[in-house]
């Protein structure tokens, strides 16, 4: 491996641009890009400022890239990751890692056998105030967590004229809203609380049954009630049809001593509730080194989503040459998300409580 990590990207859409910036900002080189056709690869390579365009994935894998970032529609993740891992390259694969738990488990096993680093961008873990909340739970400041609740709401599919590849199960998989954004919430809340969701009961909702000429079979929203391995309970509402909500991931962890609330749309502060006083803890005024580690500009100079990606890619690249930094989301976390998603679908179908495969 060269001193500077050489990264390749598969895909030329929204996530490819975010990953391309993060690769550069973490000191890597964007070596090559491959999209769905040679023409699109060329256009994407120019737009992203890559050294070269690859006509095919094989061509990209034959090059000197150290790590490949898979940024394509969900159903393509498994075949692409199989090829990347078979070529002995490290891999970053977008969430959802795969469209079924069986596929996700296979990818975990293949990456382990190949001895490559394999990560999934559950990037909300990289907000400093998320690390602050996690530290307050871990060191006992918040007290045992009794309730975990919140929502992840968007509105970009609220109208019946709204459509996307995610609506097509052949491209997006059998779950849409939950697999797309519900998994972020579950990953984040499990990460911060240290709890694991053990069983749940869920109802999935298709609010818009027809989008243009396309009948809709996947969920626009889901409501979930769950229990954790620490005997706590929680609930979650996930929606892509909630007018006015753009990317509103919000949670509250109600501990015996403190309630901790985080809002992804206002990520520079953590609300800390107590019987006597409520506080808004601002980034940069935190004592926890775990939070300070992800601070890149002084307090009052807002950090955001791209900074999370930069930190995630920097930590992934660090793991290629040494031990994985604490909190780096891996394929195992992608498998976990696939299992929670499956439990949500199973519960909604059977109208019953379902155990989440540990
Ligand atoms: N981690 C996050 O915060 C986050 C946010 C948004 C999207 N995502 C995930 O990123 C992935 C991509 O989403 P997006 O929003 O960038 O989609 P997009 O539609 O903007 O881009 C997808 C790209 O993949 C290309 N593509 C399709 N099939 C391909 C193939 N077989 N080989 C090469 N390229 C191919 C398309 O041409 C397009 O350029 C999805 O899995 C999505 O769930 C993650």
Short mmCIF file of N, CA and C in Angstrom, two decimals, residues 215-356:
data_model
loop_
_atom_site.label_atom_id
_atom_site.label_comp_id
_atom_site.label_asym_id
_atom_site.label_seq_id
_atom_site.Cartn_x
_atom_site.Cartn_y
_atom_site.Cartn_z
N UNK A 215 -47.18 0.90 -9.25
CA UNK A 215 -47.82 0.55 -7.99
C UNK A 215 -46.74 0.38 -6.92
N UNK A 216 -47.00 0.88 -5.72
CA UNK A 216 -45.98 0.87 -4.67
C UNK A 216 -46.19 -0.33 -3.75
N UNK A 217 -45.13 -1.12 -3.56
CA UNK A 217 -45.25 -2.29 -2.68
C UNK A 217 -44.39 -2.18 -1.44
N UNK A 218 -43.52 -1.19 -1.38
CA UNK A 218 -42.67 -1.03 -0.20
C UNK A 218 -43.20 0.09 0.68
N UNK A 219 -42.71 0.14 1.94
CA UNK A 219 -43.31 1.06 2.90
C UNK A 219 -42.79 2.50 2.76
N UNK A 220 -43.74 3.44 2.93
CA UNK A 220 -43.38 4.86 3.01
C UNK A 220 -43.01 5.23 4.45
N UNK A 221 -43.50 4.44 5.40
CA UNK A 221 -43.32 4.77 6.81
C UNK A 221 -43.40 3.48 7.64
N UNK A 222 -42.92 3.57 8.85
CA UNK A 222 -43.03 2.43 9.78
C UNK A 222 -43.09 2.95 11.21
N UNK A 223 -43.88 2.29 12.03
CA UNK A 223 -43.86 2.59 13.47
C UNK A 223 -43.44 1.30 14.17
N UNK A 224 -42.55 1.47 15.14
CA UNK A 224 -41.94 0.31 15.78
C UNK A 224 -41.93 0.50 17.30
N UNK A 225 -42.33 -0.54 18.01
CA UNK A 225 -42.21 -0.58 19.48
C UNK A 225 -41.20 -1.68 19.77
N UNK A 226 -40.24 -1.41 20.65
CA UNK A 226 -39.19 -2.42 20.86
C UNK A 226 -38.75 -2.53 22.30
N UNK A 227 -38.07 -3.65 22.59
CA UNK A 227 -37.50 -3.94 23.91
C UNK A 227 -36.00 -4.16 23.72
N UNK A 228 -35.19 -3.81 24.71
CA UNK A 228 -33.74 -3.98 24.58
C UNK A 228 -33.20 -5.05 25.52
N UNK A 229 -31.95 -5.39 25.29
CA UNK A 229 -31.30 -6.42 26.12
C UNK A 229 -31.04 -5.94 27.54
N UNK A 230 -31.25 -4.64 27.81
CA UNK A 230 -31.11 -4.12 29.18
C UNK A 230 -32.48 -3.96 29.83
N UNK A 231 -33.51 -4.51 29.21
CA UNK A 231 -34.86 -4.44 29.77
C UNK A 231 -35.53 -3.08 29.59
N UNK A 232 -34.98 -2.25 28.72
CA UNK A 232 -35.61 -0.95 28.45
C UNK A 232 -36.53 -1.08 27.23
N UNK A 233 -37.40 -0.09 27.09
CA UNK A 233 -38.34 -0.09 25.97
C UNK A 233 -38.17 1.19 25.15
N UNK A 234 -38.66 1.12 23.92
CA UNK A 234 -38.57 2.31 23.09
C UNK A 234 -39.54 2.27 21.95
N UNK A 235 -39.62 3.39 21.26
CA UNK A 235 -40.44 3.42 20.04
C UNK A 235 -39.82 4.36 19.02
N UNK A 236 -40.14 4.07 17.77
CA UNK A 236 -39.52 4.77 16.66
C UNK A 236 -40.56 4.96 15.55
N UNK A 237 -40.60 6.16 14.99
CA UNK A 237 -41.39 6.40 13.79
C UNK A 237 -40.45 6.78 12.66
N UNK A 238 -40.58 6.09 11.54
CA UNK A 238 -39.75 6.34 10.36
C UNK A 238 -40.69 6.73 9.23
N UNK A 239 -40.37 7.80 8.51
CA UNK A 239 -41.25 8.20 7.42
C UNK A 239 -40.49 8.96 6.34
N UNK A 240 -40.89 8.71 5.09
CA UNK A 240 -40.38 9.52 3.98
C UNK A 240 -41.51 10.34 3.36
N UNK A 241 -42.63 10.44 4.10
CA UNK A 241 -43.80 11.16 3.57
C UNK A 241 -44.31 12.18 4.60
N UNK A 242 -43.42 12.71 5.44
CA UNK A 242 -43.83 13.66 6.48
C UNK A 242 -43.48 15.08 6.04
N UNK A 243 -44.53 15.81 5.58
CA UNK A 243 -44.32 17.14 4.99
C UNK A 243 -43.51 18.04 5.92
N UNK A 244 -42.53 18.68 5.33
CA UNK A 244 -41.74 19.67 6.07
C UNK A 244 -40.52 19.10 6.77
N UNK A 245 -40.49 17.79 6.91
CA UNK A 245 -39.32 17.17 7.56
C UNK A 245 -38.33 16.78 6.47
N UNK A 246 -37.15 17.30 6.52
CA UNK A 246 -36.18 17.07 5.45
C UNK A 246 -35.29 15.86 5.75
N UNK A 247 -34.67 15.91 6.90
CA UNK A 247 -33.81 14.77 7.28
C UNK A 247 -33.73 14.74 8.80
N UNK A 248 -34.94 14.68 9.39
CA UNK A 248 -35.05 14.92 10.82
C UNK A 248 -34.90 13.62 11.62
N UNK A 249 -33.65 13.27 11.85
CA UNK A 249 -33.34 12.15 12.74
C UNK A 249 -33.24 12.74 14.14
N UNK A 250 -34.07 12.27 15.04
CA UNK A 250 -34.14 12.80 16.40
C UNK A 250 -34.26 11.63 17.36
N UNK A 251 -33.51 11.69 18.49
CA UNK A 251 -33.73 10.66 19.51
C UNK A 251 -33.65 11.26 20.90
N UNK A 252 -34.30 10.57 21.82
CA UNK A 252 -34.14 10.88 23.24
C UNK A 252 -33.81 9.58 23.96
N UNK A 253 -32.75 9.61 24.74
CA UNK A 253 -32.42 8.49 25.62
C UNK A 253 -32.68 9.00 27.03
N UNK A 254 -33.65 8.42 27.68
CA UNK A 254 -34.06 8.91 29.00
C UNK A 254 -33.40 8.07 30.07
N UNK A 255 -32.30 8.61 30.62
CA UNK A 255 -31.57 7.90 31.67
C UNK A 255 -32.11 8.25 33.04
N UNK A 256 -31.69 7.49 34.04
CA UNK A 256 -32.16 7.73 35.40
C UNK A 256 -31.72 9.09 35.92
N UNK A 257 -30.58 9.60 35.43
CA UNK A 257 -30.07 10.89 35.91
C UNK A 257 -30.21 12.00 34.88
N UNK A 258 -30.20 11.66 33.61
CA UNK A 258 -30.27 12.68 32.55
C UNK A 258 -31.05 12.12 31.37
N UNK A 259 -31.80 12.99 30.70
CA UNK A 259 -32.32 12.66 29.36
C UNK A 259 -31.40 13.33 28.35
N UNK A 260 -31.06 12.59 27.30
CA UNK A 260 -30.14 13.10 26.27
C UNK A 260 -30.88 13.13 24.95
N UNK A 261 -31.03 14.34 24.37
CA UNK A 261 -31.75 14.47 23.10
C UNK A 261 -30.83 15.03 22.04
N UNK A 262 -30.88 14.40 20.87
CA UNK A 262 -30.05 14.83 19.75
C UNK A 262 -30.93 14.98 18.51
N UNK A 263 -30.69 16.06 17.77
CA UNK A 263 -31.44 16.33 16.54
C UNK A 263 -30.42 16.52 15.41
N UNK A 264 -30.45 15.63 14.43
CA UNK A 264 -29.47 15.66 13.34
C UNK A 264 -29.52 16.97 12.56
N UNK A 265 -30.68 17.66 12.57
CA UNK A 265 -30.77 18.93 11.84
C UNK A 265 -30.20 20.10 12.65
N UNK A 266 -29.90 19.86 13.90
CA UNK A 266 -29.22 20.87 14.76
C UNK A 266 -28.13 20.14 15.53
N UNK A 267 -27.11 19.65 14.81
CA UNK A 267 -26.21 18.67 15.43
C UNK A 267 -25.11 19.26 16.31
N UNK A 268 -25.12 20.59 16.43
CA UNK A 268 -24.03 21.21 17.18
C UNK A 268 -24.31 21.28 18.67
N UNK A 269 -25.46 20.76 19.09
CA UNK A 269 -25.75 20.79 20.52
C UNK A 269 -26.44 19.49 20.94
N UNK A 270 -26.35 19.24 22.24
CA UNK A 270 -27.01 18.08 22.85
C UNK A 270 -27.88 18.63 23.97
N UNK A 271 -29.17 18.29 23.94
CA UNK A 271 -30.08 18.73 25.02
C UNK A 271 -29.95 17.75 26.17
N UNK A 272 -29.69 18.28 27.34
CA UNK A 272 -29.55 17.43 28.52
C UNK A 272 -30.61 17.84 29.53
N UNK A 273 -31.53 16.93 29.79
CA UNK A 273 -32.63 17.23 30.71
C UNK A 273 -32.38 16.68 32.08
N UNK A 274 -32.72 17.49 33.11
CA UNK A 274 -32.62 17.04 34.50
C UNK A 274 -33.78 17.60 35.29
N UNK A 275 -34.03 17.06 36.47
CA UNK A 275 -35.17 17.51 37.27
C UNK A 275 -35.09 19.00 37.58
N UNK A 276 -33.85 19.46 37.94
CA UNK A 276 -33.70 20.86 38.36
C UNK A 276 -33.43 21.81 37.20
N UNK A 277 -32.68 21.32 36.22
CA UNK A 277 -32.28 22.24 35.15
C UNK A 277 -32.11 21.48 33.83
N UNK A 278 -32.51 22.12 32.74
CA UNK A 278 -32.24 21.59 31.41
C UNK A 278 -31.13 22.42 30.77
N UNK A 279 -30.28 21.74 30.02
CA UNK A 279 -29.15 22.45 29.41
C UNK A 279 -29.03 22.12 27.95
N UNK A 280 -28.48 23.07 27.20
CA UNK A 280 -28.16 22.85 25.80
C UNK A 280 -26.63 22.84 25.75
N UNK A 281 -26.05 21.67 25.70
CA UNK A 281 -24.58 21.60 25.70
C UNK A 281 -24.07 21.82 24.28
N UNK A 282 -23.24 22.84 24.09
CA UNK A 282 -22.74 23.16 22.76
C UNK A 282 -21.44 22.43 22.47
N UNK A 283 -21.27 22.02 21.21
CA UNK A 283 -19.98 21.45 20.82
C UNK A 283 -18.88 22.46 21.13
N UNK A 284 -17.77 21.94 21.60
CA UNK A 284 -16.65 22.82 21.93
C UNK A 284 -16.64 23.19 23.40
N UNK A 285 -17.77 22.96 24.08
CA UNK A 285 -17.79 23.20 25.53
C UNK A 285 -17.84 21.87 26.27
N UNK A 286 -17.69 20.78 25.51
CA UNK A 286 -17.77 19.45 26.11
C UNK A 286 -16.43 19.04 26.72
N UNK A 287 -16.50 18.24 27.76
CA UNK A 287 -15.26 17.78 28.39
C UNK A 287 -14.78 16.46 27.81
N UNK A 288 -15.65 15.76 27.11
CA UNK A 288 -15.28 14.39 26.72
C UNK A 288 -14.34 14.34 25.53
N UNK A 289 -13.15 13.74 25.69
CA UNK A 289 -12.23 13.61 24.56
C UNK A 289 -12.86 12.87 23.38
N UNK A 290 -13.81 11.97 23.68
CA UNK A 290 -14.47 11.22 22.61
C UNK A 290 -15.20 12.16 21.66
N UNK A 291 -15.72 13.26 22.18
CA UNK A 291 -16.40 14.25 21.33
C UNK A 291 -15.38 15.17 20.69
N UNK A 292 -14.40 15.58 21.48
CA UNK A 292 -13.39 16.53 20.98
C UNK A 292 -12.63 15.95 19.79
N UNK A 293 -12.47 14.62 19.77
CA UNK A 293 -11.74 13.96 18.68
C UNK A 293 -12.34 14.27 17.31
N UNK A 294 -13.65 14.52 17.26
CA UNK A 294 -14.31 14.76 15.97
C UNK A 294 -14.63 16.23 15.72
N UNK A 295 -14.08 17.10 16.56
CA UNK A 295 -14.22 18.54 16.35
C UNK A 295 -13.14 19.00 15.38
N UNK A 296 -13.55 19.62 14.27
CA UNK A 296 -12.55 20.04 13.28
C UNK A 296 -12.44 21.55 13.16
N UNK A 297 -13.46 22.28 13.61
CA UNK A 297 -13.38 23.75 13.63
C UNK A 297 -13.87 24.22 15.00
N UNK A 298 -13.45 25.44 15.41
CA UNK A 298 -13.83 25.90 16.76
C UNK A 298 -15.34 26.02 16.93
N UNK A 299 -15.79 25.97 18.17
CA UNK A 299 -17.21 26.14 18.50
C UNK A 299 -17.75 27.40 17.85
N UNK A 300 -18.99 27.35 17.40
CA UNK A 300 -19.60 28.51 16.75
C UNK A 300 -19.37 28.55 15.25
N UNK A 301 -18.55 27.63 14.74
CA UNK A 301 -18.33 27.50 13.31
C UNK A 301 -18.92 26.14 12.93
N UNK A 302 -20.18 26.13 12.45
CA UNK A 302 -20.92 24.86 12.41
C UNK A 302 -20.28 23.74 11.58
N UNK A 303 -20.32 22.57 12.16
CA UNK A 303 -19.95 21.33 11.45
C UNK A 303 -21.22 20.62 11.01
N UNK A 304 -21.10 19.74 10.05
CA UNK A 304 -22.31 19.07 9.57
C UNK A 304 -22.05 17.71 8.97
N UNK A 305 -22.97 17.34 8.10
CA UNK A 305 -23.05 16.00 7.52
C UNK A 305 -21.75 15.60 6.81
N UNK A 306 -21.23 16.51 5.97
CA UNK A 306 -20.01 16.15 5.23
C UNK A 306 -18.85 15.90 6.20
N UNK A 307 -18.81 16.65 7.30
CA UNK A 307 -17.73 16.42 8.28
C UNK A 307 -17.81 15.02 8.86
N UNK A 308 -19.05 14.52 9.03
CA UNK A 308 -19.21 13.14 9.52
C UNK A 308 -18.61 12.16 8.52
N UNK A 309 -18.91 12.39 7.25
CA UNK A 309 -18.37 11.50 6.21
C UNK A 309 -16.85 11.57 6.18
N UNK A 310 -16.32 12.78 6.30
CA UNK A 310 -14.86 12.94 6.29
C UNK A 310 -14.24 12.12 7.42
N UNK A 311 -14.86 12.22 8.60
CA UNK A 311 -14.33 11.51 9.77
C UNK A 311 -14.45 10.00 9.60
N UNK A 312 -15.59 9.57 9.05
CA UNK A 312 -15.81 8.14 8.81
C UNK A 312 -14.76 7.59 7.84
N UNK A 313 -14.53 8.31 6.75
CA UNK A 313 -13.56 7.82 5.76
C UNK A 313 -12.14 7.88 6.35
N UNK A 314 -11.84 8.93 7.10
CA UNK A 314 -10.52 9.01 7.73
C UNK A 314 -10.30 7.83 8.67
N UNK A 315 -11.33 7.48 9.45
CA UNK A 315 -11.20 6.35 10.38
C UNK A 315 -11.11 5.02 9.61
N UNK A 316 -11.86 4.91 8.52
CA UNK A 316 -11.77 3.69 7.69
C UNK A 316 -10.35 3.56 7.14
N UNK A 317 -9.83 4.65 6.60
CA UNK A 317 -8.48 4.60 6.03
C UNK A 317 -7.44 4.32 7.12
N UNK A 318 -7.66 4.85 8.32
CA UNK A 318 -6.74 4.56 9.44
C UNK A 318 -6.75 3.07 9.75
N UNK A 319 -7.92 2.45 9.63
CA UNK A 319 -8.04 1.02 9.94
C UNK A 319 -7.32 0.14 8.93
N UNK A 320 -7.02 0.67 7.75
CA UNK A 320 -6.31 -0.14 6.73
C UNK A 320 -4.88 -0.42 7.16
N UNK A 321 -4.33 0.50 7.95
CA UNK A 321 -2.93 0.33 8.32
C UNK A 321 -2.72 0.03 9.79
N UNK A 322 -3.79 -0.13 10.54
CA UNK A 322 -3.64 -0.37 11.98
C UNK A 322 -4.97 -0.74 12.60
N UNK A 323 -5.04 -0.66 13.93
CA UNK A 323 -6.30 -1.04 14.58
C UNK A 323 -7.43 -0.08 14.23
N UNK A 324 -8.65 -0.60 14.20
CA UNK A 324 -9.80 0.25 13.86
C UNK A 324 -10.07 1.23 14.99
N UNK A 325 -10.23 2.53 14.66
CA UNK A 325 -10.60 3.49 15.71
C UNK A 325 -11.93 3.11 16.36
N UNK A 326 -12.10 3.46 17.62
CA UNK A 326 -13.32 3.15 18.36
C UNK A 326 -14.55 3.69 17.63
N UNK A 327 -15.55 2.85 17.48
CA UNK A 327 -16.82 3.32 16.91
C UNK A 327 -16.91 3.26 15.41
N UNK A 328 -15.93 2.65 14.76
CA UNK A 328 -15.98 2.55 13.30
C UNK A 328 -17.05 1.52 12.90
N UNK A 329 -18.06 1.91 12.13
CA UNK A 329 -19.11 0.95 11.75
C UNK A 329 -18.63 0.00 10.65
N UNK A 330 -18.81 -1.27 10.89
CA UNK A 330 -18.28 -2.29 9.98
C UNK A 330 -19.42 -3.08 9.33
N UNK A 331 -19.02 -4.06 8.51
CA UNK A 331 -20.02 -4.93 7.88
C UNK A 331 -20.88 -5.63 8.94
N UNK A 332 -20.31 -5.91 10.11
CA UNK A 332 -21.11 -6.55 11.17
C UNK A 332 -22.29 -5.65 11.54
N UNK A 333 -22.06 -4.35 11.55
CA UNK A 333 -23.16 -3.41 11.84
C UNK A 333 -24.15 -3.37 10.68
N UNK A 334 -23.65 -3.56 9.46
CA UNK A 334 -24.55 -3.64 8.30
C UNK A 334 -25.43 -4.88 8.38
N UNK A 335 -24.86 -5.99 8.84
CA UNK A 335 -25.64 -7.22 9.03
C UNK A 335 -26.68 -7.01 10.12
N UNK A 336 -26.25 -6.38 11.20
CA UNK A 336 -27.18 -6.08 12.30
C UNK A 336 -28.41 -5.31 11.76
N UNK A 337 -28.13 -4.30 10.94
CA UNK A 337 -29.21 -3.47 10.38
C UNK A 337 -30.14 -4.31 9.50
N UNK A 338 -29.56 -5.23 8.74
CA UNK A 338 -30.39 -6.09 7.88
C UNK A 338 -31.30 -6.99 8.72
N UNK A 339 -30.79 -7.42 9.88
CA UNK A 339 -31.60 -8.28 10.75
C UNK A 339 -32.74 -7.50 11.40
N UNK A 340 -32.45 -6.27 11.82
CA UNK A 340 -33.52 -5.44 12.41
C UNK A 340 -34.58 -5.15 11.34
N UNK A 341 -34.14 -4.85 10.13
CA UNK A 341 -35.07 -4.58 9.03
C UNK A 341 -35.96 -5.79 8.77
N UNK A 342 -35.35 -6.97 8.74
CA UNK A 342 -36.13 -8.20 8.50
C UNK A 342 -37.17 -8.39 9.59
N UNK A 343 -36.79 -8.11 10.84
CA UNK A 343 -37.74 -8.26 11.95
C UNK A 343 -38.91 -7.29 11.79
N UNK A 344 -38.63 -6.06 11.33
CA UNK A 344 -39.70 -5.08 11.11
C UNK A 344 -40.67 -5.59 10.04
N UNK A 345 -40.12 -6.10 8.94
CA UNK A 345 -40.99 -6.61 7.86
C UNK A 345 -41.79 -7.82 8.35
N UNK A 346 -41.12 -8.73 9.06
CA UNK A 346 -41.80 -9.95 9.55
C UNK A 346 -42.91 -9.59 10.54
N UNK A 347 -42.61 -8.66 11.43
CA UNK A 347 -43.60 -8.28 12.44
C UNK A 347 -44.82 -7.64 11.79
N UNK A 348 -44.58 -6.77 10.83
CA UNK A 348 -45.71 -6.10 10.19
C UNK A 348 -46.57 -7.11 9.43
N UNK A 349 -45.89 -8.07 8.79
CA UNK A 349 -46.64 -9.07 8.00
C UNK A 349 -47.47 -9.97 8.90
N UNK A 350 -46.92 -10.33 10.08
CA UNK A 350 -47.59 -11.30 10.95
C UNK A 350 -48.37 -10.65 12.08
N UNK A 351 -48.30 -9.33 12.18
CA UNK A 351 -48.96 -8.60 13.29
C UNK A 351 -48.58 -9.18 14.64
N UNK A 352 -47.30 -9.42 14.83
CA UNK A 352 -46.88 -10.03 16.10
C UNK A 352 -45.49 -9.53 16.50
N UNK A 353 -45.16 -9.76 17.80
CA UNK A 353 -43.80 -9.49 18.25
C UNK A 353 -42.85 -10.46 17.57
N UNK A 354 -41.67 -9.95 17.20
CA UNK A 354 -40.66 -10.77 16.52
C UNK A 354 -39.32 -10.57 17.22
N UNK A 355 -38.60 -11.66 17.46
CA UNK A 355 -37.25 -11.54 18.02
C UNK A 355 -36.29 -11.09 16.92
N UNK A 356 -35.36 -10.20 17.29
CA UNK A 356 -34.32 -9.79 16.34
C UNK A 356 -33.16 -10.77 16.50
#
